[in-house]
mmCIF file of C-alpha atoms in Angstrom:
data_model
loop_
_atom_site.group_PDB
_atom_site.id
_atom_site.type_symbol
_atom_site.label_atom_id
_atom_site.label_comp_id
_atom_site.label_asym_id
_atom_site.label_seq_id
_atom_site.Cartn_x
_atom_site.Cartn_y
_atom_site.Cartn_z
ATOM 1 C CA MET A 1 15.304 -28.920 26.764
ATOM 2 C CA LYS A 2 12.642 -31.399 26.729
ATOM 3 C CA VAL A 3 10.842 -31.054 23.138
ATOM 4 C CA PRO A 4 7.153 -31.392 22.896
ATOM 5 C CA GLN A 5 6.054 -34.129 20.938
ATOM 6 C CA PRO A 6 3.312 -33.974 18.187
ATOM 7 C CA ARG A 7 -0.177 -35.290 19.546
ATOM 8 C CA ARG A 8 -0.478 -37.788 16.854
ATOM 9 C CA SER A 9 1.318 -41.517 16.893
ATOM 10 C CA ALA A 10 3.980 -42.274 14.240
ATOM 11 C CA ARG A 11 1.523 -44.445 12.382
ATOM 12 C CA ARG A 12 -1.155 -41.651 12.505
ATOM 13 C CA ARG A 13 1.571 -39.053 11.108
ATOM 14 C CA ALA A 14 2.612 -41.451 8.586
ATOM 15 C CA THR A 15 -1.089 -42.156 7.254
ATOM 16 C CA LEU A 16 -1.685 -38.188 7.342
ATOM 17 C CA ALA A 17 1.351 -37.792 5.271
ATOM 18 C CA LEU A 18 0.365 -40.366 2.609
ATOM 19 C CA ALA A 19 -2.890 -38.741 2.444
ATOM 20 C CA ALA A 20 -1.597 -35.156 2.165
ATOM 21 C CA ALA A 21 0.655 -36.744 -0.742
ATOM 22 C CA THR A 22 -2.086 -38.547 -2.788
ATOM 23 C CA THR A 23 -4.975 -36.459 -2.188
ATOM 24 C CA LEU A 24 -3.783 -32.911 -2.024
ATOM 25 C CA VAL A 25 -5.075 -31.903 -5.338
ATOM 26 C CA ALA A 26 -8.552 -33.188 -4.777
ATOM 27 C CA ALA A 27 -8.720 -31.564 -1.213
ATOM 28 C CA LEU A 28 -7.510 -28.194 -2.286
ATOM 29 C CA ALA A 29 -10.090 -28.107 -5.357
ATOM 30 C CA GLY A 30 -12.804 -28.785 -2.677
ATOM 31 C CA CYS A 31 -12.243 -25.886 -0.731
ATOM 32 C CA GLY A 32 -14.322 -22.537 -0.662
ATOM 33 C CA VAL A 33 -11.568 -20.222 -2.167
ATOM 34 C CA THR A 34 -10.959 -20.541 -5.725
ATOM 35 C CA ARG A 35 -7.218 -20.637 -7.135
ATOM 36 C CA GLY A 36 -8.047 -21.530 -10.612
ATOM 37 C CA ASP A 37 -6.173 -24.763 -12.100
ATOM 38 C CA ALA A 38 -3.218 -24.413 -9.645
ATOM 39 C CA SER A 39 -5.315 -25.821 -6.720
ATOM 40 C CA ASN A 40 -2.162 -27.078 -4.828
ATOM 41 C CA ASP A 41 -0.475 -23.771 -4.685
ATOM 42 C CA PHE A 42 0.045 -21.732 -1.490
ATOM 43 C CA THR A 43 0.217 -18.355 -0.060
ATOM 44 C CA VAL A 44 2.599 -17.637 2.740
ATOM 45 C CA TYR A 45 2.183 -14.653 5.009
ATOM 46 C CA ILE A 46 5.289 -13.380 6.594
ATOM 47 C CA PRO A 47 4.136 -10.648 9.147
ATOM 48 C CA ASN A 48 7.477 -8.513 8.849
ATOM 49 C CA SER A 49 10.168 -7.269 6.336
ATOM 50 C CA PRO A 50 12.499 -9.469 4.529
ATOM 51 C CA GLY A 51 15.436 -10.432 6.464
ATOM 52 C CA GLY A 52 13.541 -10.660 9.832
ATOM 53 C CA GLY A 53 13.018 -13.559 11.760
ATOM 54 C CA TYR A 54 9.874 -14.685 10.821
ATOM 55 C CA ASP A 55 11.157 -14.273 7.147
ATOM 56 C CA GLN A 56 13.945 -16.624 7.805
ATOM 57 C CA THR A 57 11.845 -19.038 9.200
ATOM 58 C CA GLY A 58 9.248 -19.130 6.744
ATOM 59 C CA ARG A 59 11.530 -19.092 3.688
ATOM 60 C CA ALA A 60 13.482 -21.933 5.163
ATOM 61 C CA ALA A 61 10.282 -23.877 5.573
ATOM 62 C CA VAL A 62 9.201 -23.097 2.067
ATOM 63 C CA SER A 63 12.534 -23.880 0.402
ATOM 64 C CA ALA A 64 12.572 -27.387 2.255
ATOM 65 C CA MET A 65 9.161 -28.177 0.967
ATOM 66 C CA GLU A 66 9.844 -26.844 -2.487
ATOM 67 C CA ARG A 67 13.076 -28.642 -2.966
ATOM 68 C CA ASN A 68 11.528 -32.201 -1.622
ATOM 69 C CA ASP A 69 8.157 -31.442 -3.664
ATOM 70 C CA LEU A 70 5.902 -32.009 -0.693
ATOM 71 C CA THR A 71 3.104 -30.364 -2.225
ATOM 72 C CA GLY A 72 3.648 -30.562 -6.116
ATOM 73 C CA GLY A 73 2.664 -26.884 -6.393
ATOM 74 C CA ASP A 74 3.889 -23.718 -6.213
ATOM 75 C CA PHE A 75 4.650 -21.137 -3.030
ATOM 76 C CA GLU A 76 3.826 -17.232 -3.193
ATOM 77 C CA ILE A 77 5.578 -15.621 -0.274
ATOM 78 C CA SER A 78 4.001 -12.262 0.878
ATOM 79 C CA ASN A 79 5.858 -9.793 3.359
ATOM 80 C CA ILE A 80 2.773 -7.994 4.889
ATOM 81 C CA ILE A 81 4.563 -5.394 6.889
ATOM 82 C CA GLY A 82 2.775 -3.014 9.527
ATOM 83 C CA ALA A 83 1.930 -2.975 13.402
ATOM 84 C CA GLY A 84 4.323 -5.612 14.201
ATOM 85 C CA GLY A 85 2.520 -8.542 12.576
ATOM 86 C CA SER A 86 -1.100 -7.057 13.467
ATOM 87 C CA VAL A 87 -1.767 -6.416 9.883
ATOM 88 C CA ALA A 88 -0.925 -9.908 8.746
ATOM 89 C CA MET A 89 -2.906 -11.429 11.503
ATOM 90 C CA SER A 90 -5.916 -9.428 10.693
ATOM 91 C CA ARG A 91 -5.715 -10.567 6.822
ATOM 92 C CA LEU A 92 -5.459 -14.249 7.976
ATOM 93 C CA MET A 93 -8.386 -14.031 10.218
ATOM 94 C CA ASN A 94 -10.444 -12.147 7.280
ATOM 95 C CA ALA A 95 -9.581 -15.108 4.949
ATOM 96 C CA GLU A 96 -11.739 -17.561 6.937
ATOM 97 C CA GLY A 97 -11.992 -20.993 5.288
ATOM 98 C CA ASP A 98 -8.971 -20.392 2.906
ATOM 99 C CA GLU A 99 -7.159 -23.691 2.991
ATOM 100 C CA HIS A 100 -4.489 -22.665 0.801
ATOM 101 C CA LEU A 101 -3.163 -19.778 3.484
ATOM 102 C CA MET A 102 -0.399 -20.103 5.985
ATOM 103 C CA LEU A 103 1.108 -17.489 8.407
ATOM 104 C CA TYR A 104 4.454 -17.924 9.904
ATOM 105 C CA MET A 105 4.342 -16.058 13.204
ATOM 106 C CA GLY A 106 5.520 -15.980 16.883
ATOM 107 C CA LEU A 107 5.805 -14.400 20.298
ATOM 108 C CA GLY A 108 6.220 -10.899 18.437
ATOM 109 C CA VAL A 109 2.763 -11.426 16.769
ATOM 110 C CA VAL A 110 0.888 -12.419 20.277
ATOM 111 C CA GLY A 111 2.312 -8.834 21.710
ATOM 112 C CA SER A 112 1.480 -6.785 18.804
ATOM 113 C CA LEU A 113 -2.160 -7.626 18.947
ATOM 114 C CA TYR A 114 -2.262 -5.999 22.535
ATOM 115 C CA SER A 115 -0.123 -3.115 21.639
ATOM 116 C CA ASN A 116 -2.287 -2.128 18.536
ATOM 117 C CA GLY A 117 -5.663 -2.781 20.308
ATOM 118 C CA ASN A 118 -6.506 -5.746 18.040
ATOM 119 C CA ASP A 119 -9.473 -7.871 19.161
ATOM 120 C CA TYR A 120 -7.999 -11.064 17.553
ATOM 121 C CA ARG A 121 -6.042 -13.532 19.540
ATOM 122 C CA PRO A 122 -3.513 -16.205 17.901
ATOM 123 C CA GLN A 123 -5.978 -19.114 19.170
ATOM 124 C CA ASP A 124 -8.853 -17.848 17.442
ATOM 125 C CA ALA A 125 -6.899 -19.038 14.076
ATOM 126 C CA THR A 126 -6.207 -22.817 13.173
ATOM 127 C CA PRO A 127 -3.061 -23.956 14.936
ATOM 128 C CA ILE A 128 -0.989 -25.925 12.659
ATOM 129 C CA ALA A 129 2.391 -26.192 14.436
ATOM 130 C CA LYS A 130 5.170 -24.573 16.708
ATOM 131 C CA LEU A 131 8.413 -24.808 14.849
ATOM 132 C CA ILE A 132 11.389 -23.491 17.035
ATOM 133 C CA GLU A 133 12.482 -21.736 19.978
ATOM 134 C CA ASP A 134 15.170 -18.874 19.279
ATOM 135 C CA GLN A 135 17.550 -16.964 21.987
ATOM 136 C CA GLU A 136 17.528 -13.393 21.975
ATOM 137 C CA GLY A 137 20.751 -11.403 21.670
ATOM 138 C CA VAL A 138 21.939 -8.048 23.181
ATOM 139 C CA LEU A 139 23.613 -6.269 20.095
ATOM 140 C CA VAL A 140 25.864 -3.258 19.575
ATOM 141 C CA PRO A 141 27.696 -1.714 16.488
ATOM 142 C CA ALA A 142 31.465 -2.660 16.206
ATOM 143 C CA ASP A 143 32.625 0.731 17.509
ATOM 144 C CA SER A 144 30.231 0.732 20.719
ATOM 145 C CA PRO A 145 31.842 2.072 23.762
ATOM 146 C CA PHE A 146 30.174 -0.993 25.488
ATOM 147 C CA GLU A 147 32.830 -3.693 25.216
ATOM 148 C CA THR A 148 31.079 -6.138 27.573
ATOM 149 C CA PHE A 149 27.576 -6.704 28.719
ATOM 150 C CA GLU A 150 28.802 -5.731 32.177
ATOM 151 C CA ASP A 151 29.705 -2.636 30.490
ATOM 152 C CA PHE A 152 26.340 -1.885 29.110
ATOM 153 C CA LEU A 153 24.679 -2.796 32.295
ATOM 154 C CA ALA A 154 26.847 -0.564 34.222
ATOM 155 C CA ALA A 155 25.813 2.622 31.993
ATOM 156 C CA TRP A 156 22.196 1.329 31.771
ATOM 157 C CA ARG A 157 21.965 1.246 35.671
ATOM 158 C CA ALA A 158 23.684 4.496 36.209
ATOM 159 C CA ASP A 159 21.338 6.610 33.872
ATOM 160 C CA PRO A 160 18.402 4.339 31.956
ATOM 161 C CA GLY A 161 17.373 7.186 30.141
ATOM 162 C CA SER A 162 21.004 7.808 28.576
ATOM 163 C CA VAL A 163 20.688 4.522 26.720
ATOM 164 C CA VAL A 164 18.662 4.190 23.714
ATOM 165 C CA VAL A 165 17.666 0.596 22.908
ATOM 166 C CA GLY A 166 15.481 -0.834 20.230
ATOM 167 C CA GLY A 167 14.218 -4.142 18.774
ATOM 168 C CA GLY A 168 12.359 -5.678 15.883
ATOM 169 C CA SER A 169 8.908 -6.202 17.716
ATOM 170 C CA SER A 170 6.355 -3.960 18.667
ATOM 171 C CA VAL A 171 5.357 -3.494 22.513
ATOM 172 C CA GLY A 172 4.651 -7.050 23.890
ATOM 173 C CA GLY A 173 6.737 -8.710 21.365
ATOM 174 C CA PRO A 174 9.907 -10.728 22.303
ATOM 175 C CA ASP A 175 12.491 -7.941 21.359
ATOM 176 C CA HIS A 176 10.407 -5.563 23.890
ATOM 177 C CA LEU A 177 9.666 -8.008 26.432
ATOM 178 C CA PHE A 178 13.273 -9.088 26.679
ATOM 179 C CA PRO A 179 14.822 -5.761 27.730
ATOM 180 C CA MET A 180 11.996 -5.019 29.739
ATOM 181 C CA LEU A 181 12.458 -8.039 31.766
ATOM 182 C CA LEU A 182 16.048 -7.887 31.726
ATOM 183 C CA ALA A 183 15.961 -4.161 33.069
ATOM 184 C CA GLN A 184 13.661 -5.478 35.855
ATOM 185 C CA ALA A 185 15.882 -8.338 36.721
ATOM 186 C CA ALA A 186 18.783 -5.799 36.749
ATOM 187 C CA GLY A 187 16.920 -3.574 39.228
ATOM 188 C CA ILE A 188 16.121 -0.953 36.551
ATOM 189 C CA ASP A 189 12.584 0.357 36.455
ATOM 190 C CA PRO A 190 11.092 -0.698 32.906
ATOM 191 C CA ARG A 191 9.336 2.641 32.737
ATOM 192 C CA GLU A 192 12.595 4.285 32.434
ATOM 193 C CA VAL A 193 13.589 2.380 29.461
ATOM 194 C CA ARG A 194 13.868 4.308 26.149
ATOM 195 C CA TYR A 195 12.756 1.683 23.530
ATOM 196 C CA VAL A 196 12.328 2.231 19.833
ATOM 197 C CA VAL A 197 10.288 -0.422 17.831
ATOM 198 C CA TYR A 198 11.483 -1.385 14.378
ATOM 199 C CA ASP A 199 9.499 -3.500 12.105
ATOM 200 C CA GLY A 200 11.965 -6.664 11.796
ATOM 201 C CA GLY A 201 15.497 -7.299 11.896
ATOM 202 C CA GLY A 202 16.576 -5.223 8.710
ATOM 203 C CA PRO A 203 15.447 -1.936 9.857
ATOM 204 C CA LEU A 204 16.992 -2.737 13.248
ATOM 205 C CA THR A 205 20.308 -3.632 11.722
ATOM 206 C CA SER A 206 20.062 -0.135 9.921
ATOM 207 C CA ALA A 207 19.234 1.524 13.247
ATOM 208 C CA LEU A 208 22.257 0.075 14.836
ATOM 209 C CA LEU A 209 24.661 0.811 12.069
ATOM 210 C CA GLY A 210 23.427 4.175 11.683
ATOM 211 C CA ASN A 211 23.833 4.797 15.359
ATOM 212 C CA LYS A 212 20.149 5.713 15.817
ATOM 213 C CA ILE A 213 19.850 3.337 18.817
ATOM 214 C CA GLN A 214 22.967 2.165 21.106
ATOM 215 C CA VAL A 215 21.641 -1.376 21.789
ATOM 216 C CA GLY A 216 19.454 -3.799 20.004
ATOM 217 C CA PHE A 217 17.656 -6.771 21.084
ATOM 218 C CA SER A 218 16.514 -9.550 18.797
ATOM 219 C CA GLY A 219 16.702 -12.879 17.491
ATOM 220 C CA LEU A 220 20.255 -13.656 16.635
ATOM 221 C CA GLY A 221 19.939 -15.933 13.699
ATOM 222 C CA GLU A 222 19.287 -12.996 11.419
ATOM 223 C CA PHE A 223 22.594 -11.122 12.617
ATOM 224 C CA GLU A 224 25.210 -13.825 12.267
ATOM 225 C CA GLY A 225 26.139 -12.254 8.723
ATOM 226 C CA GLN A 226 26.823 -8.867 10.438
ATOM 227 C CA ILE A 227 28.450 -10.092 13.397
ATOM 228 C CA ALA A 228 30.842 -12.412 11.431
ATOM 229 C CA SER A 229 31.912 -9.503 9.316
ATOM 230 C CA GLY A 230 32.663 -7.462 12.397
ATOM 231 C CA GLU A 231 29.944 -4.693 11.775
ATOM 232 C CA LEU A 232 27.907 -5.875 14.892
ATOM 233 C CA ARG A 233 28.921 -7.366 18.077
ATOM 234 C CA ALA A 234 26.834 -9.689 20.556
ATOM 235 C CA LEU A 235 27.250 -8.907 24.233
ATOM 236 C CA ALA A 236 24.987 -11.638 25.647
ATOM 237 C CA VAL A 237 22.476 -14.385 24.634
ATOM 238 C CA SER A 238 19.165 -14.644 26.734
ATOM 239 C CA GLY A 239 18.962 -18.405 26.812
ATOM 240 C CA GLU A 240 19.762 -21.190 29.388
ATOM 241 C CA GLU A 241 23.168 -21.938 27.800
ATOM 242 C CA ARG A 242 25.402 -20.326 25.217
ATOM 243 C CA LEU A 243 24.666 -21.102 21.525
ATOM 244 C CA GLU A 244 26.791 -23.532 19.589
ATOM 245 C CA THR A 245 27.194 -21.893 16.223
ATOM 246 C CA GLU A 246 30.448 -20.850 15.146
ATOM 247 C CA THR A 247 30.052 -17.038 15.327
ATOM 248 C CA LEU A 248 28.309 -16.985 18.617
ATOM 249 C CA ALA A 249 29.908 -19.874 20.660
ATOM 250 C CA ASP A 250 31.883 -17.191 22.818
ATOM 251 C CA VAL A 251 29.074 -15.036 23.528
ATOM 252 C CA PRO A 252 27.977 -15.375 27.402
ATOM 253 C CA THR A 253 24.522 -15.659 28.433
ATOM 254 C CA VAL A 254 23.060 -12.890 30.455
ATOM 255 C CA THR A 255 22.959 -15.213 33.680
ATOM 256 C CA GLU A 256 26.832 -15.516 33.367
ATOM 257 C CA GLY A 257 26.770 -11.384 33.306
ATOM 258 C CA GLY A 258 25.161 -11.455 36.705
ATOM 259 C CA VAL A 259 21.426 -10.903 35.838
ATOM 260 C CA ASP A 260 18.816 -13.887 36.676
ATOM 261 C CA LEU A 261 16.985 -14.317 33.533
ATOM 262 C CA VAL A 262 16.643 -16.849 30.754
ATOM 263 C CA PHE A 263 14.233 -15.989 27.760
ATOM 264 C CA ASN A 264 13.290 -17.341 24.550
ATOM 265 C CA ASN A 265 11.435 -16.525 21.406
ATOM 266 C CA TRP A 266 9.598 -18.994 19.466
ATOM 267 C CA ARG A 267 7.846 -19.245 15.967
ATOM 268 C CA GLY A 268 5.062 -21.276 14.502
ATOM 269 C CA VAL A 269 2.540 -21.549 11.913
ATOM 270 C CA LEU A 270 -1.221 -20.802 11.755
ATOM 271 C CA ALA A 271 -3.978 -21.344 9.035
ATOM 272 C CA PRO A 272 -6.997 -19.112 8.936
ATOM 273 C CA PRO A 273 -10.009 -19.930 11.101
ATOM 274 C CA GLY A 274 -12.902 -22.045 9.454
ATOM 275 C CA ILE A 275 -10.797 -24.645 7.747
ATOM 276 C CA SER A 276 -12.146 -28.211 8.059
ATOM 277 C CA GLU A 277 -10.442 -30.669 10.770
ATOM 278 C CA GLU A 278 -9.339 -32.867 7.620
ATOM 279 C CA ARG A 279 -7.442 -30.013 6.177
ATOM 280 C CA GLN A 280 -5.780 -28.924 9.280
ATOM 281 C CA ASP A 281 -4.572 -32.845 9.719
ATOM 282 C CA GLU A 282 -3.351 -32.465 6.127
ATOM 283 C CA LEU A 283 -1.479 -29.180 6.925
ATOM 284 C CA ILE A 284 0.068 -30.534 10.056
ATOM 285 C CA ALA A 285 1.187 -33.739 8.305
ATOM 286 C CA LEU A 286 2.917 -31.400 5.569
ATOM 287 C CA VAL A 287 4.645 -29.514 8.259
ATOM 288 C CA GLU A 288 5.938 -32.856 10.048
ATOM 289 C CA GLU A 289 7.149 -33.958 6.668
ATOM 290 C CA MET A 290 8.989 -30.816 6.145
ATOM 291 C CA HIS A 291 10.393 -30.861 9.794
ATOM 292 C CA ALA A 292 11.900 -34.250 8.976
ATOM 293 C CA THR A 293 13.889 -33.047 5.965
ATOM 294 C CA ASP A 294 17.660 -32.711 5.614
ATOM 295 C CA GLU A 295 17.166 -29.160 4.499
ATOM 296 C CA TRP A 296 14.923 -27.967 7.759
ATOM 297 C CA GLN A 297 17.303 -29.703 10.068
ATOM 298 C CA GLN A 298 20.292 -27.750 8.403
ATOM 299 C CA ALA A 299 18.410 -24.397 8.646
ATOM 300 C CA MET A 300 18.052 -25.128 12.384
ATOM 301 C CA ALA A 301 21.656 -25.852 12.713
ATOM 302 C CA ASP A 302 22.841 -22.865 10.791
ATOM 303 C CA ASN A 303 20.720 -20.371 12.710
ATOM 304 C CA GLY A 304 21.111 -21.926 16.154
ATOM 305 C CA TRP A 305 17.269 -22.466 16.214
ATOM 306 C CA ILE A 306 15.931 -25.054 18.959
ATOM 307 C CA ASP A 307 13.630 -27.689 17.913
ATOM 308 C CA ALA A 308 10.386 -27.283 19.515
ATOM 309 C CA LEU A 309 7.875 -28.886 17.086
ATOM 310 C CA GLN A 310 4.475 -28.978 18.781
ATOM 311 C CA THR A 311 1.205 -29.286 16.535
ATOM 312 C CA GLY A 312 -2.473 -29.196 16.523
ATOM 313 C CA ASP A 313 -4.339 -28.892 19.687
ATOM 314 C CA GLU A 314 -1.195 -28.782 21.945
ATOM 315 C CA PHE A 315 0.173 -25.925 19.889
ATOM 316 C CA GLY A 316 -3.541 -24.309 20.250
ATOM 317 C CA GLU A 317 -3.250 -24.825 24.089
ATOM 318 C CA PHE A 318 0.230 -23.111 23.999
ATOM 319 C CA LEU A 319 -1.034 -20.345 21.949
ATOM 320 C CA ALA A 320 -3.597 -19.588 24.895
ATOM 321 C CA SER A 321 -1.157 -19.762 27.641
ATOM 322 C CA GLU A 322 1.269 -17.456 25.762
ATOM 323 C CA ASP A 323 -1.362 -15.104 25.129
ATOM 324 C CA ALA A 324 -2.121 -14.962 28.810
ATOM 325 C CA ARG A 325 1.638 -14.875 29.869
ATOM 326 C CA VAL A 326 1.899 -11.640 27.705
ATOM 327 C CA ALA A 327 -1.013 -10.108 28.957
ATOM 328 C CA ASP A 328 0.214 -10.695 32.625
ATOM 329 C CA THR A 329 3.620 -9.560 31.830
ATOM 330 C CA LEU A 330 2.485 -6.098 30.215
ATOM 331 C CA ASP A 331 0.151 -5.762 33.364
ATOM 332 C CA GLU A 332 2.812 -6.445 35.743
ATOM 333 C CA LEU A 333 5.337 -4.048 33.973
ATOM 334 C CA GLY A 334 2.472 -1.356 33.885
ATOM 335 C CA LEU A 335 2.736 -1.351 30.130
ATOM 336 C CA ARG A 336 -0.831 -2.145 29.225
#
């Protein structure tokens, strides 16, 4: 897959990175929100519960920044649970001008803003960077009667209402859009799909292991432990090609299973609205430095994430296009 390139030249990025490292304290001290003496500290919002995809991504990024001392300050990570990410997004938008705050988010938050009637749009915040793309998986408990993806499809097609499925995102998020589009591509009326919302991968795992639902749809990076231990099985992945991780290399794509569909999730970073252009540039430079670390590169490899770095204005344009795509898809499926 062709990876979108940042809008700045290598020379410009190097200059910004140096500026971020040498003037960070002064820049932060001059912002409109007081943080006391620790003016180079950050608050990081994660819009779902611990163990979810946003949580994994945000904590991997923070760990890479901390281990390489990219800011010289501390990070406070806050898991803000509620409404599929809409609560966290509202808090970010209400923190206008706060130059010490970042939100790790993705396609699920875009959808949740629609499903929860929120007037905010992701492009209304300050775009920092798109980081990764991530395949979705079709998951079942170890003792599921569905041995293969084809087994699941046969039962789903025969009686859509008899199969309860779930995902870790609200209506309009990736874990919801994927099964709806999968159903449509498989000849099933999406309106007949019984979909249950869970707030992230942790609650979704509990629902699968507790047999509250029969099939789960979510990003696979957060489930590799349960798959490796044999608690869960992956029947298919949503991308164009199979994943290369040791645990998932043998899992077929949905296309291999006879359904013509390719679907990828994505995750990125926003800052509140109203920060200065200079501060936006500094945050972009910080994320680009983080992206180059060995720790981040290893996290992408370990989780099967697809490198998709895209920054600033390009990311802002991408956010606007994704917002429109989600709205159009929900309208097409009769879900909005």
